[in-house]
Tab-separated table of C-alpha atoms and ligand atoms in Angstrom:
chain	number	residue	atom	x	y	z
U	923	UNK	CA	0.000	0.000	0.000
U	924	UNK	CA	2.973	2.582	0.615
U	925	UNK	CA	4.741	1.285	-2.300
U	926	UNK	CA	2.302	2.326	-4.292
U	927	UNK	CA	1.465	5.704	-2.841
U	928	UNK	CA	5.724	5.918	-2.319
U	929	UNK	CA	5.869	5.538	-6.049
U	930	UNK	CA	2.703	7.856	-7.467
U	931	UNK	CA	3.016	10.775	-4.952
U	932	UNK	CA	6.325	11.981	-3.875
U	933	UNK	CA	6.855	15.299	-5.939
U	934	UNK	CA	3.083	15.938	-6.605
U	935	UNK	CA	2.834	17.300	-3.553
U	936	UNK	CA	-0.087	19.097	-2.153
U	937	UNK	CA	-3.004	18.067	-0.551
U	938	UNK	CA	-4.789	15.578	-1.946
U	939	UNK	CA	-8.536	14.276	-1.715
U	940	UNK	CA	-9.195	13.357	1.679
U	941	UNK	CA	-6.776	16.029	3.385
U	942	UNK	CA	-3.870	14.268	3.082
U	943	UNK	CA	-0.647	16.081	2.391
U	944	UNK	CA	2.423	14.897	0.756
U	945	UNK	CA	4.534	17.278	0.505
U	946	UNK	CA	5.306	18.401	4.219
U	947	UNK	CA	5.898	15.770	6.241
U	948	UNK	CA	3.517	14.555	9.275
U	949	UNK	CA	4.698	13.624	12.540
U	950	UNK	CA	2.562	10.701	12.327
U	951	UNK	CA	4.231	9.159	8.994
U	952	UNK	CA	7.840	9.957	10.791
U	953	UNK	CA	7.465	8.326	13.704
U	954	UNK	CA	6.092	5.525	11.306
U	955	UNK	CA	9.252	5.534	9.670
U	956	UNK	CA	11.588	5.663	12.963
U	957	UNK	CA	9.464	2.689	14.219
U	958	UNK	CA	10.616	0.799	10.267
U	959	UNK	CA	6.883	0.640	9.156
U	960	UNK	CA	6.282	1.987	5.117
U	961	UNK	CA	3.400	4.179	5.618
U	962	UNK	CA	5.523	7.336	4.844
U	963	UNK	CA	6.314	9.639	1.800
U	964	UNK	CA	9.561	10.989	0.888
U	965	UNK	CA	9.500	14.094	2.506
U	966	UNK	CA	8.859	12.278	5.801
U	967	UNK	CA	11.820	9.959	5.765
U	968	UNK	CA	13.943	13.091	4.971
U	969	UNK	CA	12.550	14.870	7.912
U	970	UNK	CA	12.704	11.321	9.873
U	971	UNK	CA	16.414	11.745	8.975
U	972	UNK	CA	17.474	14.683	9.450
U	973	UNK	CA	16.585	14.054	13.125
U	974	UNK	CA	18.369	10.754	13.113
U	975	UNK	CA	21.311	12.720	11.697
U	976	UNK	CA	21.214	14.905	14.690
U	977	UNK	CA	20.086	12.407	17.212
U	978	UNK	CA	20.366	8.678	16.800
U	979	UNK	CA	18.854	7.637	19.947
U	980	UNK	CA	15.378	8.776	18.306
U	981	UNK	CA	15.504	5.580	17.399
U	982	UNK	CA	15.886	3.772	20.622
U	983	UNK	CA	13.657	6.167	22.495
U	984	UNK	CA	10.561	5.599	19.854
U	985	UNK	CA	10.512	2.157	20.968
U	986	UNK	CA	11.189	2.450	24.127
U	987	UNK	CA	8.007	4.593	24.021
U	988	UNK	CA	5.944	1.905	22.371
U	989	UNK	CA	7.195	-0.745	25.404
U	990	UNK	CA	5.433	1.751	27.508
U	991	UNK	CA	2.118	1.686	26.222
U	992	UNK	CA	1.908	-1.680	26.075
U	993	UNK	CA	3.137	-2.040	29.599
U	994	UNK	CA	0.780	0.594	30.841
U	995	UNK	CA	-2.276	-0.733	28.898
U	996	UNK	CA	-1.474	-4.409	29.997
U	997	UNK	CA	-0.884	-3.147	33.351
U	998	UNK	CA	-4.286	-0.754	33.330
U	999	UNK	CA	-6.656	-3.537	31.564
U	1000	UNK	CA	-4.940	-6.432	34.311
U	1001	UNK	CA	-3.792	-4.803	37.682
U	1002	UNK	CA	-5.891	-2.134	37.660
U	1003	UNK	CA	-9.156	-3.163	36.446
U	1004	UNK	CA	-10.056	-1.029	33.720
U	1005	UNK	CA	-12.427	-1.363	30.856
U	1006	UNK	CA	-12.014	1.809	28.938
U	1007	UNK	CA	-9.596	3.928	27.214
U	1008	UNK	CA	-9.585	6.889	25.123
U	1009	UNK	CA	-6.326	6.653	23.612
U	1010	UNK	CA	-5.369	10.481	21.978
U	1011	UNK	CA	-2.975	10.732	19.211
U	1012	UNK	CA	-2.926	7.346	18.505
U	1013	UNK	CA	-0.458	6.759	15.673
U	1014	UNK	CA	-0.362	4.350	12.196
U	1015	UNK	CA	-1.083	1.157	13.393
U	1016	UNK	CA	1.815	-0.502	14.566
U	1017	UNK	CA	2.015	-4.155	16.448
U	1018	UNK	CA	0.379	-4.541	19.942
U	1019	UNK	CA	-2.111	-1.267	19.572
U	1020	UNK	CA	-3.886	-0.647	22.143
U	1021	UNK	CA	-7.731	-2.424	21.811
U	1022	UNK	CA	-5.067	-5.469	21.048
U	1023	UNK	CA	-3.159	-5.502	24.341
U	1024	UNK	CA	-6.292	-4.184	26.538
U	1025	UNK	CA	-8.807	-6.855	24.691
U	1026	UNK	CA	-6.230	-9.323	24.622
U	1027	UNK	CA	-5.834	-8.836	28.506
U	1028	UNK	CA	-9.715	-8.246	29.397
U	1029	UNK	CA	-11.919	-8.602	26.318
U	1030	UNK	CA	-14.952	-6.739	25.931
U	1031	UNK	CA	-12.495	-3.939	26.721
U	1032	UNK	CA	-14.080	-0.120	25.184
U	1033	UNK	CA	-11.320	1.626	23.151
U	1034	UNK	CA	-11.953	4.992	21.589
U	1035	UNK	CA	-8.667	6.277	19.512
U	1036	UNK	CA	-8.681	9.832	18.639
U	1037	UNK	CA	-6.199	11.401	16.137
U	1038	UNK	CA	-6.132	14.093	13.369
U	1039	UNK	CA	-3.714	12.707	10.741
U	1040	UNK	CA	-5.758	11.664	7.818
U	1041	UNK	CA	-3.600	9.050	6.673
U	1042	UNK	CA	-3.949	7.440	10.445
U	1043	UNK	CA	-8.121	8.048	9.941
U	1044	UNK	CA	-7.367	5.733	6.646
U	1045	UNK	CA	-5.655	3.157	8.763
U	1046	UNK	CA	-7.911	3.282	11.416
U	1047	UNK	CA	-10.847	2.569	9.251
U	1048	UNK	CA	-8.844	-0.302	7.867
U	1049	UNK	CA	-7.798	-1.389	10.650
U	1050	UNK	CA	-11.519	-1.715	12.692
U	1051	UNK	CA	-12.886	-3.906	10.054
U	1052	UNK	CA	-13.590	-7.146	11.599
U	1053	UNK	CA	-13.148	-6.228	14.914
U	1054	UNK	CA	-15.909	-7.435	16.903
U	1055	UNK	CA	-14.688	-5.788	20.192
U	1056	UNK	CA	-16.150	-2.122	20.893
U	1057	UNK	CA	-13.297	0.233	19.598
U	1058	UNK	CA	-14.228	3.074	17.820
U	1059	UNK	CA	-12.509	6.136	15.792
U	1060	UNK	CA	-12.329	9.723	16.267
U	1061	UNK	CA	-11.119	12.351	14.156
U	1062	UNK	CA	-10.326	15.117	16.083
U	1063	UNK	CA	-7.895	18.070	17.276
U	1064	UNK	CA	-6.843	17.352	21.009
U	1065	UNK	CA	-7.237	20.726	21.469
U	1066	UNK	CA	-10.827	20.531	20.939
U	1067	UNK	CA	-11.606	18.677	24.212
U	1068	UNK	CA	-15.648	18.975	23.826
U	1069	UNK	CA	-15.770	17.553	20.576
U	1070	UNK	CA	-13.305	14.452	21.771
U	1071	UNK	CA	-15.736	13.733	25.038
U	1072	UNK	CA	-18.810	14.056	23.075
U	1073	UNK	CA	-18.123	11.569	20.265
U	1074	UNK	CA	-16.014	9.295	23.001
U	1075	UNK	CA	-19.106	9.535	25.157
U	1076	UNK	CA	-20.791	7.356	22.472
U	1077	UNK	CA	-18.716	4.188	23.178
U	1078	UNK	CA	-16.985	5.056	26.767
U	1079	UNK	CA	-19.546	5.635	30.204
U	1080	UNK	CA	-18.340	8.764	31.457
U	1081	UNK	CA	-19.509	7.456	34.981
U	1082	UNK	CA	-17.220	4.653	34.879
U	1083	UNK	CA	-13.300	4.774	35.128
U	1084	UNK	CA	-11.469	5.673	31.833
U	1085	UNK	CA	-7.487	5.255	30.741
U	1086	UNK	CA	-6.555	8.664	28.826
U	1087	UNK	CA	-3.841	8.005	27.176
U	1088	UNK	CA	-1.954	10.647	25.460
U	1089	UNK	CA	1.414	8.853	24.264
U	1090	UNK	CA	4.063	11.157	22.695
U	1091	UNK	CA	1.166	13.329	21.190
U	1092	UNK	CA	1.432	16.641	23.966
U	1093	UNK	CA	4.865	18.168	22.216
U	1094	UNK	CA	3.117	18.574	19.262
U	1095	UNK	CA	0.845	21.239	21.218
U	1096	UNK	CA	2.771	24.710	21.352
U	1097	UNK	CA	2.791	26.333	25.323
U	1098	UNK	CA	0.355	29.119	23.578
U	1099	UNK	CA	-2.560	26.109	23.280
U	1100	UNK	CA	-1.773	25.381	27.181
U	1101	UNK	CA	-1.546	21.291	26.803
U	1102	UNK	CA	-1.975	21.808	31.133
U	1103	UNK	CA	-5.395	22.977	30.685
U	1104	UNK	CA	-6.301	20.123	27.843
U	1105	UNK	CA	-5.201	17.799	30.193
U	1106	UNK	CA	-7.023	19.257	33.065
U	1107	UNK	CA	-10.021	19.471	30.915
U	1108	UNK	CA	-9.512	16.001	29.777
U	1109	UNK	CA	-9.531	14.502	33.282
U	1110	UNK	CA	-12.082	16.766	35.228
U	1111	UNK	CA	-14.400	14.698	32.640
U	1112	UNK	CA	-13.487	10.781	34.077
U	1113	UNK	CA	-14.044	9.612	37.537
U	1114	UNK	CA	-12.261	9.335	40.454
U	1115	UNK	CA	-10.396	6.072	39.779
U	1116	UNK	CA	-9.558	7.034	35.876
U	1117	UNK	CA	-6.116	6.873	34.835
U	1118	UNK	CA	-3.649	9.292	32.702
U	1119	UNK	CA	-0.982	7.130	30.747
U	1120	UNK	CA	1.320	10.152	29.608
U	1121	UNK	CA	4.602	10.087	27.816
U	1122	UNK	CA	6.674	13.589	26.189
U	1123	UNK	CA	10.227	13.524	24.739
U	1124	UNK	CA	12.638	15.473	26.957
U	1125	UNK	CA	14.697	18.975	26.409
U	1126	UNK	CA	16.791	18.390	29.629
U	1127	UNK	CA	18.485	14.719	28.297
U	1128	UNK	CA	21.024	15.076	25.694
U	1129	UNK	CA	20.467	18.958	25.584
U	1130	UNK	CA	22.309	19.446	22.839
U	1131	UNK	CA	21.546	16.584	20.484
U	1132	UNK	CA	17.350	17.234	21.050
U	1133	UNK	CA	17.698	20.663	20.526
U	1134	UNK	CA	19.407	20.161	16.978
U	1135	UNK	CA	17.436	17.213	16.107
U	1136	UNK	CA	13.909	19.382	16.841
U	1137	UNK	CA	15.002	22.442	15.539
U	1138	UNK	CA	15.686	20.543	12.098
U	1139	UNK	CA	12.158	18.724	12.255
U	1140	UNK	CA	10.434	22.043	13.011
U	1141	UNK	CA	12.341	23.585	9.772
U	1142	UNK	CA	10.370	21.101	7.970
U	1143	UNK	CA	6.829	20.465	9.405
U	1144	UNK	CA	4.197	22.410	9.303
U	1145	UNK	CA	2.968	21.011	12.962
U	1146	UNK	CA	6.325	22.191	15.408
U	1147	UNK	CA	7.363	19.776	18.371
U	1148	UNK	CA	7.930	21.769	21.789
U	1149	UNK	CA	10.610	19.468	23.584
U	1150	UNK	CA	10.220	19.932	27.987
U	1151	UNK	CA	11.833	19.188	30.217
U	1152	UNK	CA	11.038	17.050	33.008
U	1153	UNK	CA	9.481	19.268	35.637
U	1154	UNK	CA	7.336	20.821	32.767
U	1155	UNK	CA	5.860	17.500	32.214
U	1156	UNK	CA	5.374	16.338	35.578
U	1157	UNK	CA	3.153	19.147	36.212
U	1158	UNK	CA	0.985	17.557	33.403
U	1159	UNK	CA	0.282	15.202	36.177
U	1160	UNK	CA	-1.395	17.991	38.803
U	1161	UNK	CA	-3.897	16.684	41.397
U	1162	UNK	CA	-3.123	12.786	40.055
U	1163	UNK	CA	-1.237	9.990	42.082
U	1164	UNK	CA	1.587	8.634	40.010
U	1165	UNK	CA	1.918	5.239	39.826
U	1166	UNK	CA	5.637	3.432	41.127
U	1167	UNK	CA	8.264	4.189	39.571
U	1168	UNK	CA	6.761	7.671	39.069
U	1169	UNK	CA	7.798	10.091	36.059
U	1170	UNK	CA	10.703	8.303	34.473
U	1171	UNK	CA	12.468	8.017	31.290
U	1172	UNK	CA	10.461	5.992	28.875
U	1173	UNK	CA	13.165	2.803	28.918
U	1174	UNK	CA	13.239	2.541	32.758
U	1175	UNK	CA	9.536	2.536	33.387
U	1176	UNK	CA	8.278	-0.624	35.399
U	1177	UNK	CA	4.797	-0.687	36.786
U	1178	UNK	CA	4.930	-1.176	40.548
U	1179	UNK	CA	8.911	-0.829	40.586
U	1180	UNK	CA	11.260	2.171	42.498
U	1181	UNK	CA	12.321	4.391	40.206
U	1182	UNK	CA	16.338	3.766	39.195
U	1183	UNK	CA	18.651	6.541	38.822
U	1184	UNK	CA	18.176	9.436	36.381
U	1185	UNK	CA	20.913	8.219	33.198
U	1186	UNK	CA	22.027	9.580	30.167
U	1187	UNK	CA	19.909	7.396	27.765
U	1188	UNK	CA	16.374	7.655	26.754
U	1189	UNK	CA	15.439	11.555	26.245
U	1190	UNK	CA	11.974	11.477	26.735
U	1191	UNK	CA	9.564	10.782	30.440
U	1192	UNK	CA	6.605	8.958	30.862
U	1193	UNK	CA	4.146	8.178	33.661
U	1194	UNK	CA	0.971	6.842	34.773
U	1195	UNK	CA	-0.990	8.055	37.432
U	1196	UNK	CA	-4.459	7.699	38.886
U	1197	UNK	CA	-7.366	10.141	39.516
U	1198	UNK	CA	-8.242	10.057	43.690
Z	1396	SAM	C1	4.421	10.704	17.636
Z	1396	SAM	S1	2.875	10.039	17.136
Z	1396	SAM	C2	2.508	8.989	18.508
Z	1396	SAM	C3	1.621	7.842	18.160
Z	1396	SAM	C4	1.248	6.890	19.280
Z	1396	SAM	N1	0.615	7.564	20.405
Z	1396	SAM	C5	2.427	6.114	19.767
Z	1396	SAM	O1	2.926	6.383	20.848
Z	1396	SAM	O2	2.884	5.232	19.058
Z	1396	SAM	C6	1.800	11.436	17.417
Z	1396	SAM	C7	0.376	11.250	16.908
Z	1396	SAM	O3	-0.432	12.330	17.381
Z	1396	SAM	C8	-1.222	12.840	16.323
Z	1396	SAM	N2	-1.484	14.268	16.596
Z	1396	SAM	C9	-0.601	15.274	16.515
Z	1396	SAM	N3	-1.178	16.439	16.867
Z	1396	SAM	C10	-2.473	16.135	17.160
Z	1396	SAM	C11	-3.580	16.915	17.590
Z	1396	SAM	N4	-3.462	18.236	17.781
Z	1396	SAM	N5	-4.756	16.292	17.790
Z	1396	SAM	C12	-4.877	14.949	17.598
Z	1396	SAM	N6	-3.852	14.155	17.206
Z	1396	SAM	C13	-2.666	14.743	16.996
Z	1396	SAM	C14	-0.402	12.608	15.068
Z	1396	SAM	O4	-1.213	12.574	13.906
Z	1396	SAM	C15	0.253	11.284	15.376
Z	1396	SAM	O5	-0.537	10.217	14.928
């Protein structure tokens, strides 16, 4: 499927029926490419090196990222008992998404996904075919927080616990949107006993190397990444109980397990914490 778009769009450029843009690239196609899938164009692999160029552990870290979701959601849907999950900025479809590890781990699990990448709308639709288990797609800017409860509300009770997950998707909001308030907003509407699964790549682990590798992205894309540093994202987590080991970097986080020393790999934090 991305041969053939690889070989008929690259140079054409524009956007094309269906809002779907080939000739910027999309952080969604990128990260698709650092994670060696083939849903990605041209420009996105030169924008998805570029960053390598400046940063080779983007490569590491990416994955390391994905090991978290799948811990978190296995950890959510088995430890902690929960049945739903509005999962925002959910990504081309990769291996172990998350309806697979939470309805592999409790089916009957309710997954909404919520993104605003056309190309990931495509896949999603794709994707849900055939699945019997409730899961459902959203096409939506985070930012617009009412329009992602309301058409959530139509799979996910509202009155029962609910897993937001918003995995590597908050740098792509600039400080002038205020991602604290979306995420306030976002969990003033689940119950006491809802869970945020949150992960952000870092500005305060290889300083230098992030800096470069973001600055080059945000040459090139149209939607800029804001890198933080670790206190900035831990106060993404106001009024929530995080989960052992706490806020960590993505490779060192174990659910249930002390935190290990702060070390000079992974350059991105992630967390999960629950709503008294
Ligand atoms: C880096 S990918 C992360 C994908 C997935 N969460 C994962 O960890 O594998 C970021 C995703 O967020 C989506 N995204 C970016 N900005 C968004 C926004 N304002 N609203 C909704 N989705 C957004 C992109 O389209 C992309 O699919």
């Amino acid at each position: 499927m991305a041969g053939d778009r690889s070989q008929s769009s690259p140079g054409m450029g524009g956007p094309a029926p269906g809002g779907l843009d080939t000739s910027v690239p999309h952080i969604a196609r990128v990260y698709d490419y650092w994670l060696g899938g083939k849903d990605n164009f041209a420009v996105d692999r030169e924008a998805a090196e570029q960053v390598i160029e400046a940063y080779p552990g983007i490569l590491r870290d990416v994955r390391a990222q994905r090991a978290f979701l799948t811990n978190a959601v296995s950890y959510l849907a088995g430890v902690a008992g929960i049945r739903q999950f509005l999962d925002i900025g959910t990504g081309i479809p990769t291996a172990n998404n998350t309806h697979e590890v939470a309805q592999d781990v409790a089916p009957g699990s309710r997954v909404v996904y919520v993104d605003n990448d056309p190309m990931v709308l495509a896949h999603a639709r794709a994707l849900l075919v055939g699945v019997t288990a409730p899961t459902a797609y959203v096409d939506s800017d985070l930012r617009d927080t009412g329009k992602v409860l309301a058409e959530a509300a139509r799979l996910l009770d509202f009155t029962k616990p609910v897993a937001v997950m918003l995995i590597s998707v908050l740098h792509l909001i600039p400080d002038a949107d205020d991602p604290h308030a979306i995420v306030t907003r976002l969990m003033e509407a689940v119950p006491s006993g809802s869970w945020l699964a949150l992960s952000h790549p870092a500005r305060d682990v290889h300083p230098q190397q992030v800096t470069e590798a973001a600055s080059r992205f945000n040459q090139l894309a149209p939607a800029k990444a804001t890198l933080r540093t670790r206190a900035e994202i831990l106060r993404l987590f106001d009024g929530l109980e995080l989960l052992e080991p706490g806020l960590v970097q993505v490779h060192q986080w174990r659910p249930g397990l002390a935190a290990p020393g702060h070390d000079q790999e992974a350059a991105g934090y992630c967390g999960l914490a629950r709503k008294p």
